[in-house]
Every structure is written in structure tokens, then in C-alpha cells.
Short mmCIF file of C-alpha atoms and ligand atoms in Angstrom, two decimals:
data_model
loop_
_atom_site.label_atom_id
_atom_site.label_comp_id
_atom_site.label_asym_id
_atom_site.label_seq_id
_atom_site.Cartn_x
_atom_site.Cartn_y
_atom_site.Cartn_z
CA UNK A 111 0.00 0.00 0.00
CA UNK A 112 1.24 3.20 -0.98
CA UNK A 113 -0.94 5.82 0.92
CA UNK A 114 1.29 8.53 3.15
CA UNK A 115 0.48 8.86 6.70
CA UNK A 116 0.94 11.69 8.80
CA UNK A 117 3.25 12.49 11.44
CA UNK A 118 1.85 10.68 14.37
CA UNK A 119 -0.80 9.03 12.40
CA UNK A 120 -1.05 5.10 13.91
CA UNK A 121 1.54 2.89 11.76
CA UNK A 122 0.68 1.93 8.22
CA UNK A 123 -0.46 -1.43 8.77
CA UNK A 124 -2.81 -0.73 11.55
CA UNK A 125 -5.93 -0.20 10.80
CA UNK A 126 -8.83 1.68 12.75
CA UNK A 127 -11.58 -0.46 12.83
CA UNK A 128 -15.50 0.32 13.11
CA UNK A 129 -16.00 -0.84 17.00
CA UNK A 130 -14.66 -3.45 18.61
CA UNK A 131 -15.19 -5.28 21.65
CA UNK A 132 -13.03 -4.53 24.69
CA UNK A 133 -11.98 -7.37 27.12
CA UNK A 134 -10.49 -6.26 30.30
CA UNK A 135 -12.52 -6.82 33.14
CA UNK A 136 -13.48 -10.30 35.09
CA UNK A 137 -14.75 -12.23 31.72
CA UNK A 138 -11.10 -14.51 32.24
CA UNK A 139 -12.11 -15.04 36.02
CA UNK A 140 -16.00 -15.96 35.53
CA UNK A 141 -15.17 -17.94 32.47
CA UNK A 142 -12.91 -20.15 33.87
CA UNK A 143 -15.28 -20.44 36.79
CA UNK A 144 -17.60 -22.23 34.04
CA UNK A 145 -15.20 -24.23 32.65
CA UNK A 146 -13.84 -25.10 36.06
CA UNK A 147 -17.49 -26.07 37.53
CA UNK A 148 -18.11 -27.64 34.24
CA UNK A 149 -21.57 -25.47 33.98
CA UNK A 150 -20.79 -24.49 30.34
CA UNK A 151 -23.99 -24.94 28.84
CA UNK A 152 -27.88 -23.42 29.62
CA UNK A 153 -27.90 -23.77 33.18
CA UNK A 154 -25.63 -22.23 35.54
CA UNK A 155 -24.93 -19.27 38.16
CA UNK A 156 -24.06 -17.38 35.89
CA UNK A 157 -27.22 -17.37 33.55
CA UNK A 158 -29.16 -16.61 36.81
CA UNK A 159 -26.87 -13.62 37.86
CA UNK A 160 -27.12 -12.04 34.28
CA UNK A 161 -30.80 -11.90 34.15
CA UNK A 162 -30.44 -10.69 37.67
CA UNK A 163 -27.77 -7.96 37.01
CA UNK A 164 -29.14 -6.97 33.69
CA UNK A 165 -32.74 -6.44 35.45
CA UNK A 166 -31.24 -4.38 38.38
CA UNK A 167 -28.97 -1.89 35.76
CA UNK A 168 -32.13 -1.06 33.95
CA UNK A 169 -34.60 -1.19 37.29
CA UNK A 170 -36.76 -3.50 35.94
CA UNK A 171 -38.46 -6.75 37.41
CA UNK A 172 -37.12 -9.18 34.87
CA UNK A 173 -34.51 -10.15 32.31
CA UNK A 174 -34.98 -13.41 30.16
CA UNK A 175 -31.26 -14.21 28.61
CA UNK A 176 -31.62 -15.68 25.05
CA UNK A 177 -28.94 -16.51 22.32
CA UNK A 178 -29.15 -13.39 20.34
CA UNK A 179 -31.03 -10.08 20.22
CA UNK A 180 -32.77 -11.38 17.29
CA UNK A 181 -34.28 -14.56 19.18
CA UNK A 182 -35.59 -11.42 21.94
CA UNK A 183 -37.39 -9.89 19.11
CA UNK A 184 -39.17 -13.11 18.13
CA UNK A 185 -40.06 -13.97 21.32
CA UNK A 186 -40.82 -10.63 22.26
CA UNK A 187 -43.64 -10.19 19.59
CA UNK A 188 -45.14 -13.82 20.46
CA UNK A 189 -45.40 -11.96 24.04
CA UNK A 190 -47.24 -9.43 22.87
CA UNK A 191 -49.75 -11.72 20.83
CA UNK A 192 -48.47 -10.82 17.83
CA UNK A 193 -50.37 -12.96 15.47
CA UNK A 194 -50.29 -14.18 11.66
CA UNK A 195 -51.46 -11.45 9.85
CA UNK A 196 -51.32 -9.17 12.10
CA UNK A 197 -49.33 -5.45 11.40
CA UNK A 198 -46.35 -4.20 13.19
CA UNK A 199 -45.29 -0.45 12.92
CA UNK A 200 -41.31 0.07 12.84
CA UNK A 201 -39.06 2.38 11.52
CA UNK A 202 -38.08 1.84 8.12
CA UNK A 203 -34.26 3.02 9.45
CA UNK A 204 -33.09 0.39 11.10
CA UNK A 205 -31.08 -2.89 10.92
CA UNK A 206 -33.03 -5.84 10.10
CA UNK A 207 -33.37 -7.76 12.67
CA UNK A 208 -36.62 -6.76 14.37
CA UNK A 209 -38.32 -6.53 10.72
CA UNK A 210 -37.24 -10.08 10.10
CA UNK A 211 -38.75 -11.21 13.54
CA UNK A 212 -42.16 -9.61 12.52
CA UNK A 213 -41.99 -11.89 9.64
CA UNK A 214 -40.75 -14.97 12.11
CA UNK A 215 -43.95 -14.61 13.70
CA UNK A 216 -45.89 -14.37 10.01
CA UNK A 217 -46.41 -10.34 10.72
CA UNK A 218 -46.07 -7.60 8.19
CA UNK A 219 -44.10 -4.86 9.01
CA UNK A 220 -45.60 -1.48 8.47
CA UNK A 221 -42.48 1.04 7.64
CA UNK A 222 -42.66 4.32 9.11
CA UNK A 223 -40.23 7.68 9.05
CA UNK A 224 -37.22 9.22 10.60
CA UNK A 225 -37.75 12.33 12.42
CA UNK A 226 -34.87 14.54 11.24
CA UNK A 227 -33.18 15.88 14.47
CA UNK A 228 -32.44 12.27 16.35
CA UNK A 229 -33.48 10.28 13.38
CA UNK A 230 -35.42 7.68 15.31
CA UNK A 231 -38.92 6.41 14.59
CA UNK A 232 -41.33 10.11 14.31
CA UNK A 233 -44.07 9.83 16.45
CA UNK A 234 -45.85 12.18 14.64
CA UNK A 235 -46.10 10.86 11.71
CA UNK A 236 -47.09 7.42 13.48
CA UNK A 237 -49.97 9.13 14.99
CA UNK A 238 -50.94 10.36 12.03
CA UNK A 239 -51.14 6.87 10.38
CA UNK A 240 -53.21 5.74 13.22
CA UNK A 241 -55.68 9.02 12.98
CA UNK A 242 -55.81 8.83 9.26
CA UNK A 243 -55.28 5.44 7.70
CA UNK A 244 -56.55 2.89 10.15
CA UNK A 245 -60.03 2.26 11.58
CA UNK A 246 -60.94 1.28 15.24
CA UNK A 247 -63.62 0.39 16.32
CA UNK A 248 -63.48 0.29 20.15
CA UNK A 249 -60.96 -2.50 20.60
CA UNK A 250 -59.25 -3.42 17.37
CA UNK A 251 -57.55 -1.11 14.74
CA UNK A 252 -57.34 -1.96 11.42
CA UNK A 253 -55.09 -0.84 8.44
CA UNK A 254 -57.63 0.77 6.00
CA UNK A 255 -55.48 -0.36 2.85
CA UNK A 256 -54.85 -4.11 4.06
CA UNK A 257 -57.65 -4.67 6.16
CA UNK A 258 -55.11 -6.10 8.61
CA UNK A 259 -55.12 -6.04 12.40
CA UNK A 260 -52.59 -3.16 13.64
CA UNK A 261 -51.14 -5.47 17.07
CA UNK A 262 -47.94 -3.61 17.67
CA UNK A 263 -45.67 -0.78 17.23
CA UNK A 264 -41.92 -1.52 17.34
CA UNK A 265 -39.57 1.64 17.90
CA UNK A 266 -36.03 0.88 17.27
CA UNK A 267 -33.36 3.07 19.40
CA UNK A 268 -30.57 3.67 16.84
CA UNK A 269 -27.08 4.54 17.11
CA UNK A 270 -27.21 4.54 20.99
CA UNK A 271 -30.08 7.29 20.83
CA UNK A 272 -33.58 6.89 22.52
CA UNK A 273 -36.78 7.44 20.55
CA UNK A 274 -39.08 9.50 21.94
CA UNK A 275 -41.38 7.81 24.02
CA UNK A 276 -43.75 8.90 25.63
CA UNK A 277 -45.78 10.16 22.77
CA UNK A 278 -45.15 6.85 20.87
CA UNK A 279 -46.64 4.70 24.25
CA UNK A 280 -49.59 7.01 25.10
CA UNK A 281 -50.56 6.82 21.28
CA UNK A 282 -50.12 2.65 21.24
CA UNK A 283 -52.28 2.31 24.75
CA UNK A 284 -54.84 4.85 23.44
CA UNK A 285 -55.40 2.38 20.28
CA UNK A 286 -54.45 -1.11 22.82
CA UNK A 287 -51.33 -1.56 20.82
CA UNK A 288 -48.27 -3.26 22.30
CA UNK A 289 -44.73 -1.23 22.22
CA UNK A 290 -41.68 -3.54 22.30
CA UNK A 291 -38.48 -1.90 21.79
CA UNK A 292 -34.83 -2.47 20.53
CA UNK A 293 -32.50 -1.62 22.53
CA UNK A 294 -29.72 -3.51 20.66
CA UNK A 295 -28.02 -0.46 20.14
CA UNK A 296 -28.87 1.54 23.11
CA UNK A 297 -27.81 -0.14 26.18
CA UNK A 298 -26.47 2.07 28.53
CA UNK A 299 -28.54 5.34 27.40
CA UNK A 300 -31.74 6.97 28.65
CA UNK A 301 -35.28 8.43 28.31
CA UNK A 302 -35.75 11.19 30.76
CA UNK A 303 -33.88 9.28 33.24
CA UNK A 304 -35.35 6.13 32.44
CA UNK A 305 -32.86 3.65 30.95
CA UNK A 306 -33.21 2.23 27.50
CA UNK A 307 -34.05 -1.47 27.32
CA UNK A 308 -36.80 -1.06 29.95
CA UNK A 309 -38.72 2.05 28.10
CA UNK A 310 -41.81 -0.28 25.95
CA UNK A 311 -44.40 -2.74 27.55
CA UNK A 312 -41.30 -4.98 26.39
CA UNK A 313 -37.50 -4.41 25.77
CA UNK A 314 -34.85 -6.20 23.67
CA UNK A 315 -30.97 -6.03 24.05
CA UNK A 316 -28.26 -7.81 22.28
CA UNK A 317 -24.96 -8.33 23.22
CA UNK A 318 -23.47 -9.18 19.96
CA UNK A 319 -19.82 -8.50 19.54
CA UNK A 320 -20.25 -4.92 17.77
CA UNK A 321 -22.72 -3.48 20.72
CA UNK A 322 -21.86 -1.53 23.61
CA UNK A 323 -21.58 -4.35 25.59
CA UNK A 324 -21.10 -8.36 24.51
CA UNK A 325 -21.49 -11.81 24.99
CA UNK A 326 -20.01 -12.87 22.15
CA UNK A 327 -23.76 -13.52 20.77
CA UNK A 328 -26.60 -13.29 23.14
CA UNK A 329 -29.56 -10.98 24.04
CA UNK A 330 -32.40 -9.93 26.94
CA UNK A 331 -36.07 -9.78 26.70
CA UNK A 332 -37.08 -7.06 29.59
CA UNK A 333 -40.10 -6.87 31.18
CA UNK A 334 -42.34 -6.18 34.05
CA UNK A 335 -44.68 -8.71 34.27
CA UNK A 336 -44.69 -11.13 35.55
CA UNK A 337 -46.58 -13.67 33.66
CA UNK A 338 -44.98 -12.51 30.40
CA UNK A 339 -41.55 -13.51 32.07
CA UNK A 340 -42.60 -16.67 32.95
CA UNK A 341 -43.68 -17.57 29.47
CA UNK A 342 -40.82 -16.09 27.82
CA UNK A 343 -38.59 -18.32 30.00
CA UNK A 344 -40.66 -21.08 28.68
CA UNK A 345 -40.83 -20.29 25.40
CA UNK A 346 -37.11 -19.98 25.24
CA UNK A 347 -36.50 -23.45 27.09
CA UNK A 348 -38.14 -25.69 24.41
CA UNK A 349 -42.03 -24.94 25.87
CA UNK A 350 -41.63 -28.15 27.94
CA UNK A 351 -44.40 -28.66 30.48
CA UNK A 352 -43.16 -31.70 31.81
CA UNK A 353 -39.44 -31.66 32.33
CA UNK A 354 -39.36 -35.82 33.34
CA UNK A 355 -41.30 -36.70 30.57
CA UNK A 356 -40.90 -34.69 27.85
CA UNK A 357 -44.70 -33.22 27.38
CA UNK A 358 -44.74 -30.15 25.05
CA UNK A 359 -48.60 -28.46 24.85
CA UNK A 360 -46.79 -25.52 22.38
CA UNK A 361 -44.19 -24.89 20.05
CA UNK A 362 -41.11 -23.41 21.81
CA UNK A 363 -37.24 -22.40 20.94
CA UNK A 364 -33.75 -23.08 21.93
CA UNK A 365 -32.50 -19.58 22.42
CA UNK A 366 -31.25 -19.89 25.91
CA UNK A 367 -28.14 -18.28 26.64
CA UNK A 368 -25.35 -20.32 28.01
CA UNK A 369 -23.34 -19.71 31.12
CA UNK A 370 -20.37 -19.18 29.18
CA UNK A 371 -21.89 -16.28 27.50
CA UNK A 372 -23.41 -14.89 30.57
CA UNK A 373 -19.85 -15.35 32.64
CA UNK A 374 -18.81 -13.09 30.12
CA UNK A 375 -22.02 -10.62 30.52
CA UNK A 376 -21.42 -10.28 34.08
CA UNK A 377 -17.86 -8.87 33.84
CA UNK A 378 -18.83 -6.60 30.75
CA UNK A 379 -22.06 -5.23 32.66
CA UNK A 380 -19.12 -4.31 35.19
CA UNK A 381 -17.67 -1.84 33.15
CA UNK A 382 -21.26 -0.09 30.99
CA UNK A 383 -21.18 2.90 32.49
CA UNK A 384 -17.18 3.06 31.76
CA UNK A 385 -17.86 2.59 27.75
CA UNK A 386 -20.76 4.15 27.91
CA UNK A 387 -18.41 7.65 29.24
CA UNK A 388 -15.64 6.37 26.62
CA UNK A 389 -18.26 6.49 23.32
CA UNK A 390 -19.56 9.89 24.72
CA UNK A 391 -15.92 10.60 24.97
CA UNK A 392 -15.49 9.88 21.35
CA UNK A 393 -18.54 11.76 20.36
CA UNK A 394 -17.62 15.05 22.15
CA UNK A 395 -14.08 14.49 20.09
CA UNK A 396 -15.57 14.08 17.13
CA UNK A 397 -18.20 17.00 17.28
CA UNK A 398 -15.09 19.34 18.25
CA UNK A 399 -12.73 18.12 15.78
CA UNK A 400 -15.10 18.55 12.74
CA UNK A 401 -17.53 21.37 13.89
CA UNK A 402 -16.09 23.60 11.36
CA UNK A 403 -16.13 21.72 8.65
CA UNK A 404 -18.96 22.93 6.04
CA UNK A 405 -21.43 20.39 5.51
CA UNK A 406 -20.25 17.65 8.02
CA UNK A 407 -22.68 17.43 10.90
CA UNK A 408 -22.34 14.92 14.06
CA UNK A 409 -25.21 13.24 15.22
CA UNK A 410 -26.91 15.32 17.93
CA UNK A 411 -28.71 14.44 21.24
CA UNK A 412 -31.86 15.24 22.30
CA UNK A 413 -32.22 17.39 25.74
CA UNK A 414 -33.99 14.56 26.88
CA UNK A 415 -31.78 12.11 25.66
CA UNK A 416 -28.70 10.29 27.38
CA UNK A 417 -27.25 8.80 23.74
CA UNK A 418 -24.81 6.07 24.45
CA UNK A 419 -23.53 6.88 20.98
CA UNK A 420 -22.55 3.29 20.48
CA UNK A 421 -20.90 4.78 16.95
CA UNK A 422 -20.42 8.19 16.37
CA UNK A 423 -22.24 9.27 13.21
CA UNK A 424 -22.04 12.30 10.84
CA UNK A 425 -23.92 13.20 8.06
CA UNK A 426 -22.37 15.00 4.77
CA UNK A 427 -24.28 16.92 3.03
CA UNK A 428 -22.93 16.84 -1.01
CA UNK A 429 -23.84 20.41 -1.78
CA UNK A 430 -21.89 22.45 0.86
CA UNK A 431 -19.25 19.09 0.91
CA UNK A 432 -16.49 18.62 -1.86
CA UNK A 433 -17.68 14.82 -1.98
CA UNK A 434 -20.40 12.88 -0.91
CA UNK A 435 -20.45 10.40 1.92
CA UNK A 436 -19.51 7.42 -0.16
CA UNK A 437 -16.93 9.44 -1.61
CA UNK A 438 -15.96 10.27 1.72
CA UNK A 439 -15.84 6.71 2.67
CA UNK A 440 -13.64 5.88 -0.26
CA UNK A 441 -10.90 8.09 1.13
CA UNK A 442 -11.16 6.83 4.73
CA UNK A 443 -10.97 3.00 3.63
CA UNK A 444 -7.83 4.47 1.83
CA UNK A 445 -6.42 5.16 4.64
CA UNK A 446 -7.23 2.29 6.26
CA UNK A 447 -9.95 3.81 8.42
CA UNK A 448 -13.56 1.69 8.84
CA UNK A 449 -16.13 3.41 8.91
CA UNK A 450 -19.75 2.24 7.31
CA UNK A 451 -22.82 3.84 5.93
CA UNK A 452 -26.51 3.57 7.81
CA UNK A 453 -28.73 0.07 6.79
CA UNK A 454 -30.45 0.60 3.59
CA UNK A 455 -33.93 1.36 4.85
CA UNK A 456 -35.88 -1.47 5.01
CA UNK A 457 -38.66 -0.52 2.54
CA UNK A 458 -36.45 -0.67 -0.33
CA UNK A 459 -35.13 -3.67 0.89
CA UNK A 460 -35.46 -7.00 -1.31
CA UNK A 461 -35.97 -8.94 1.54
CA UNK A 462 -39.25 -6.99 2.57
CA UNK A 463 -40.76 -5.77 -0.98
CA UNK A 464 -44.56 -5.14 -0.68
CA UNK A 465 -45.12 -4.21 2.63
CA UNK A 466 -46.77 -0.89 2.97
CA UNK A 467 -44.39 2.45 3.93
CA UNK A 468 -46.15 5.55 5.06
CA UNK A 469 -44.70 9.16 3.71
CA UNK A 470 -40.76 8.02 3.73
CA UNK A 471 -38.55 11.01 2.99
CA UNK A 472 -36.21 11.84 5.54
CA UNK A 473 -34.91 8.21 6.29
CA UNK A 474 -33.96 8.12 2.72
CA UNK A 475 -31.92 11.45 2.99
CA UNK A 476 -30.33 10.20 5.72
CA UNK A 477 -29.61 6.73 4.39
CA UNK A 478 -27.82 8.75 1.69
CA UNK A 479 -25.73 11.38 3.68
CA UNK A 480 -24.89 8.90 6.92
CA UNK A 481 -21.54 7.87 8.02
CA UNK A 482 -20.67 5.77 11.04
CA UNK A 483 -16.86 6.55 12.17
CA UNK A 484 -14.96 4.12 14.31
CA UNK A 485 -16.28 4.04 17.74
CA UNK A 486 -14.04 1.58 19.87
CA UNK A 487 -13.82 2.20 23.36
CA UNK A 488 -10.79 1.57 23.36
CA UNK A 489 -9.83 4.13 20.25
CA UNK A 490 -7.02 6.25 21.37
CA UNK A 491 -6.75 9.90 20.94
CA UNK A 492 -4.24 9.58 18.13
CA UNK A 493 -6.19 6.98 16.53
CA UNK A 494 -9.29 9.82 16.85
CA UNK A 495 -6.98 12.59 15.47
CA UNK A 496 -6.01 10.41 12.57
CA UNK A 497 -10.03 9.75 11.44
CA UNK A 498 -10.62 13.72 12.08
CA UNK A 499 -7.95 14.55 9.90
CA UNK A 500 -8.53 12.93 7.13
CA UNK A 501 -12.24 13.72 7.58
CA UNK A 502 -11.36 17.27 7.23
CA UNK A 503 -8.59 17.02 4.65
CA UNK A 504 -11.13 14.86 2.37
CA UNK A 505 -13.71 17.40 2.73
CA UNK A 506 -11.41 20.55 1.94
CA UNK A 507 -9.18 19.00 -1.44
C1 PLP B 685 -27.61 -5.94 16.47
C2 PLP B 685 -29.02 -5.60 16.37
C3 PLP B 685 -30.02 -6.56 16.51
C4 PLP B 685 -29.77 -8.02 16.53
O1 PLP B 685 -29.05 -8.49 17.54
P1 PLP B 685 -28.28 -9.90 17.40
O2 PLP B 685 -27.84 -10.14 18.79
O3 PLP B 685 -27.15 -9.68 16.45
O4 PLP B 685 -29.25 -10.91 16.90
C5 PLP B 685 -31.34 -6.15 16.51
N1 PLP B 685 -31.66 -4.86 16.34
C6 PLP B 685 -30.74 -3.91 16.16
C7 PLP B 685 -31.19 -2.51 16.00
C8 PLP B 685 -29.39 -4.24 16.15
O5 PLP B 685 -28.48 -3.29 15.94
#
């Protein structure tokens, strides 16, 4: 490779990646306490003191470990009766995952906007749908142009930021619609004081290797009742009614969580509120370091938002910019720095063609102008300087 590097600038075969995990806590010391107890697999202390610990962070009554965020989000919609047929409202900007559980449980997603400012679902223009385009009739609402049963609405927390809310949940209980949330990306942040991953009637977390925290793979269903808890425990565990012999009365899942995984959980959920400071860290950096730059804009937080920017985003805005942000992106993988545009919103995705979208504009103008710049905890300053630099330098040839 023949690209210069600066003075200072990390050594020419390093390379600053997107986000990677950081190991440096107790996930050695509970791990080997698996291996050494021989509890490796679905039951163990371990799995137990997870749920516990992960329940406690967010001050909820109950965490349900499963194998990935994606099995939450399936078993999360079963929990909310989520039926065949039935509609789900989501963000069209999002990874995904939680529109391919809709589908898991034979439900259509319904795609809705980005508000512009936090880009998360808009909960005006959900209410909106639900004023306009749906009919209820005192307990059900139905989609005028499907005739399908609205069950659910499904706000996704990108980037580390909260949606908002509060208007989204008083809308949903005014129509007896379910909320479960993603909190995949958001661990660690908060609603007015209220943590993400305990903000719908239920939450999802993953703690895949990119997120703020990890298992390796592995997720949470959160929730405060009871009886939902106990079923999602059962639906995760195989649905078996009688453990001695083997009587099944439903359909369930393997998605437990092993020990392993949750050894590892315990000595990351240690350290959250560390990386959580470290990516707001990084954020700060990053808004300094390229506030002057015409047409680059960082990600903002709402006043009632605690973002755990889990990756620092910008936006770049081709007619004020000399390039564009793929353009940009082109230049940074030059110079061996990762960095990675937003998901291609879902309604244009081949893997959901035909579902219904309602007014779509500004999560396609984001889509377009998005990048996500390494976000590490463990980035170092010069490592930050580097990426700013040739952010700036990119956008001023
Ligand atoms: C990562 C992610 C998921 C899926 O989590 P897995 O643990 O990888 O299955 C779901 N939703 C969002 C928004 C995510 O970013």
C-alpha cells in the first residue's frame, strides 16, 4: 500500500476499525469459573446472575437471557400476541433484525419515518397513520389499505439514541397496541432518566460482539410482568411442560443463553457505564474536531436524551461538501480507516418488498448522507486525530 500517513498518524499497517469489543474486566475469572465447575452450557450461576444484574442496571423486574437479540425480538412479539397477519409499525431506518422477527412470527411490518433531528422512529407521523389510515372500532384497529389487524408498534433506538417515548406509548395504549423496543443499540442510554431497554411494555438487548456491551452472541427480553416472564422463560427453554417426561402443549425455541456467555455478561455489565463515558468521549471528540467543517454534521442528542452513541455518526451533506459520503468513505478506507454507511432502509429492501411504507422522505436522505466513524472504546486519541484529519482534509481537497 502506498498511501502517506501523517506524522503521528497510527503505523501503516494498523488499521482503525469500526467498533470493537473490549476485554479487560473479570470475563477470564468468571469464564474459567464455568469451565472449572463444568456449567458451560444453559444452566448455571451465571445465567441466573445475568438476568439478575441486567434487570437491576435497567430497574426493571425481569430479564430473560436468550442466544441473540434477534431470538428477543421473536419472542418478544409472540409476548405481545403478535399474530399471523397481524401489522407491526417500525421504523423503516433500522437494521433488520426486528423486521425479520415480525416476519418470524408471520407479521407484516408497516415502515414508518425518521424524524430529522435524532433520526429515530417520528411519532408524529405514526400518529398520524393511526388518525388517518386505520379504523378502530373500540378494541381493534385496522389498516384501512390491508384490512389487517394493527397489534404492535416496534420503535427501534438507533445509534445509541432513545426514541421519543412517551408520545409513541400514550398513542399505542390509546389504540391497545403493544410497544416492544430495541435496545440492541442503546444499552447504557436513557429516556428522561429512564434507561433504555426497559422504556416499551417490552425491551430487547443484544450483546453481539459490535454493541456496547457483549457476549459474544446473546440478548435480553425485559419486562415487568410477571406472567410474560414466565412464558418467555418457557418459550425460550423448548415450551416443555413436563421436564421428566418430555410433554410439550406448544411450540417453543432453543435460544437460551449459556453460562459461558453470561460469565462473560457479568464482567462486561461491570464496566457499561465506563464505555458508555468512553463512546460519549469519542462523540464530544468528534463534534469538536469537525464542527467547522462545512457540511459535516455529528449526530446530535436530544435534551432529553442520554445517547450512548454506540458509533459516532455524521452526516455530509454533497452540496456544501467537496464529496459525498460514499466518496468520503472511499478516502477513509484508503487510509485504512472503517467506517460504514446507515442500513439501507428497510422498505427498499429485497428482503421486505410489498409491505406498505407511510410518507418516507427523511430516512432516505439520511440513508444517503450517513456515516458511522470508528467508535471503539478503546480508540485512542491519536487513533481519533487520525479519522478527524482525514475527515477534514477529504472534505477541503
Ligand atoms: C444488532 C441488532 C439486533 C440483533 O441483535 P443480534 O444479537 O445480532 O441478533 C437487533 N436490532 C438492532 C437494531 C441491532 O443493531
Amino acid at each position: 500500500m502506498t498511501t502517506s500517513f501523517e506524522p503521528g498518524a497510527p503505523a501503516p499497517e494498523d488499521f482503525v476499525p469500526l467498533c470493537v469489543p473490549r476485554i479487560q474486566g473479570n470475563e477470564w475469572k468468571y469464564i474459567k469459573e464455568c469451565l472449572d465447575s463444568n456449567f458451560v452450557s444453559s444452566v448455571g450461576p451465571f445465567v441466573d446472575r445475568f438476568e439478575r444484574d441486567v434487570a437491576d442496571y435497567l430497574r426493571a423486574k425481569h430479564a430473560i437471557a436468550t442466544v441473540s437479540g434477534t431470538a428477543a425480538l421473536h419472542i418478544a412479539l409472540l409476548l405481545a400476541g403478535v399474530k399471523p397477519g397481524d401489522e407491526v409499525l417500525i421504523s423503516t431506518l433500522t437494521f433488520i433484525a426486528p423486521v425479520n422477527a415480525i416476519r418470524y412470527v408471520g407479521a407484516w411490518p408497516v415502515f414508518m419515518d425518521a424524524e430529522p433531528d435524532f433520526w429515530q422512529m417520528d411519532p408524529a407521523k405514526v400518529e398520524k397513520f393511526l388518525l388517518q389510515e386505520c379504523l378502530w372500532d373500540g378494541s381493534e384497529l385496522r389498516n384501512k389499505a390491508t384490512g389487517r389487524r394493527i397489534k404492535a408498534i416496534l420503535p427501534v433506538h438507533i445509534l445509541g439514541h432513545p426514541a421519543d417515548m412517551d408520545p409513541i406509548l400514550e398513542i399505542a395504549h390509546r389504540f391497545n397496541l403493544r410497544v416492544v423496543d430495541d435496545a440492541a443499540e442503546a444499552m447504557g442510554a436513557e429516556y428522561k432518566g429512564r434507561k433504555a431497554g426497559h422504556l416499551g411494555d417490552i425491551s430487547c438487548l443484544s450483546f453481539n460482539g459490535n454493541k456496547v456491551i457483549t457476549t459474544g452472541g446473546g440478548g435480553m427480553i425485559v419486562t415487568d410482568d410477571d406472567a410474560l416472564a414466565k412464558r418467555a422463560k418457557y418459550l425460550t427453554t423448548q415450551a416443555k411442560d413436563d421436564p421428566v417426561e418430555y410433554i410439550h402443549k406448544e411450540i417453543g425455541y432453543n435460544y437460551r443463553l449459556t453460562n459461558i456467555q453470561a460469565a462473560m455478561g457479568c464482567a462486561q455489565l461491570e464496566v457499561l457505564d465506563d464505555y458508555v463515558s468512553a463512546k460519549r468521549k469519542i462523540a464530544k471528540s468528534y463534534r469538536n474536531g469537525l464542527e467547522a467543517v462545512n457540511g459535516i454534521t455529528l449526530m446530535s442528542e436530544a435534551d432529553w436524551a442520554f445517547s450512548s452513541y454506540w458509533l459516532s455518526t455524521i452526516l455530509v451533506d454533497e452540496s456544501k461538501c467537496r464529496l459525498d459520503s460514499r466518496a468520503l468513505r472511499k478516502q477513509l478506507n484508503q487510509k485504512r480507516i472503517q467506517s460504514r454507511p446507515l442500513w439501507q432502509p428497510n422498505h427498499l429492501s429485497p428482503a421486505h418488498l410489498g409491505a406498505q411504507s407511510y410518507e418516507i422522505d427523511v430516512a432516505e436522505r439520511l440513508y444517503s448522507r450517513a456515516v458511522s466513524l470508528p467508535s471503539s472504546v478503546s480508540l485512542t486519541e491519536n487513533e481519533q486525530d487520525f479519522v478527524v484529519k482525514a475527515i477534514r482534509s477529504a472534505s477541503l481537497d
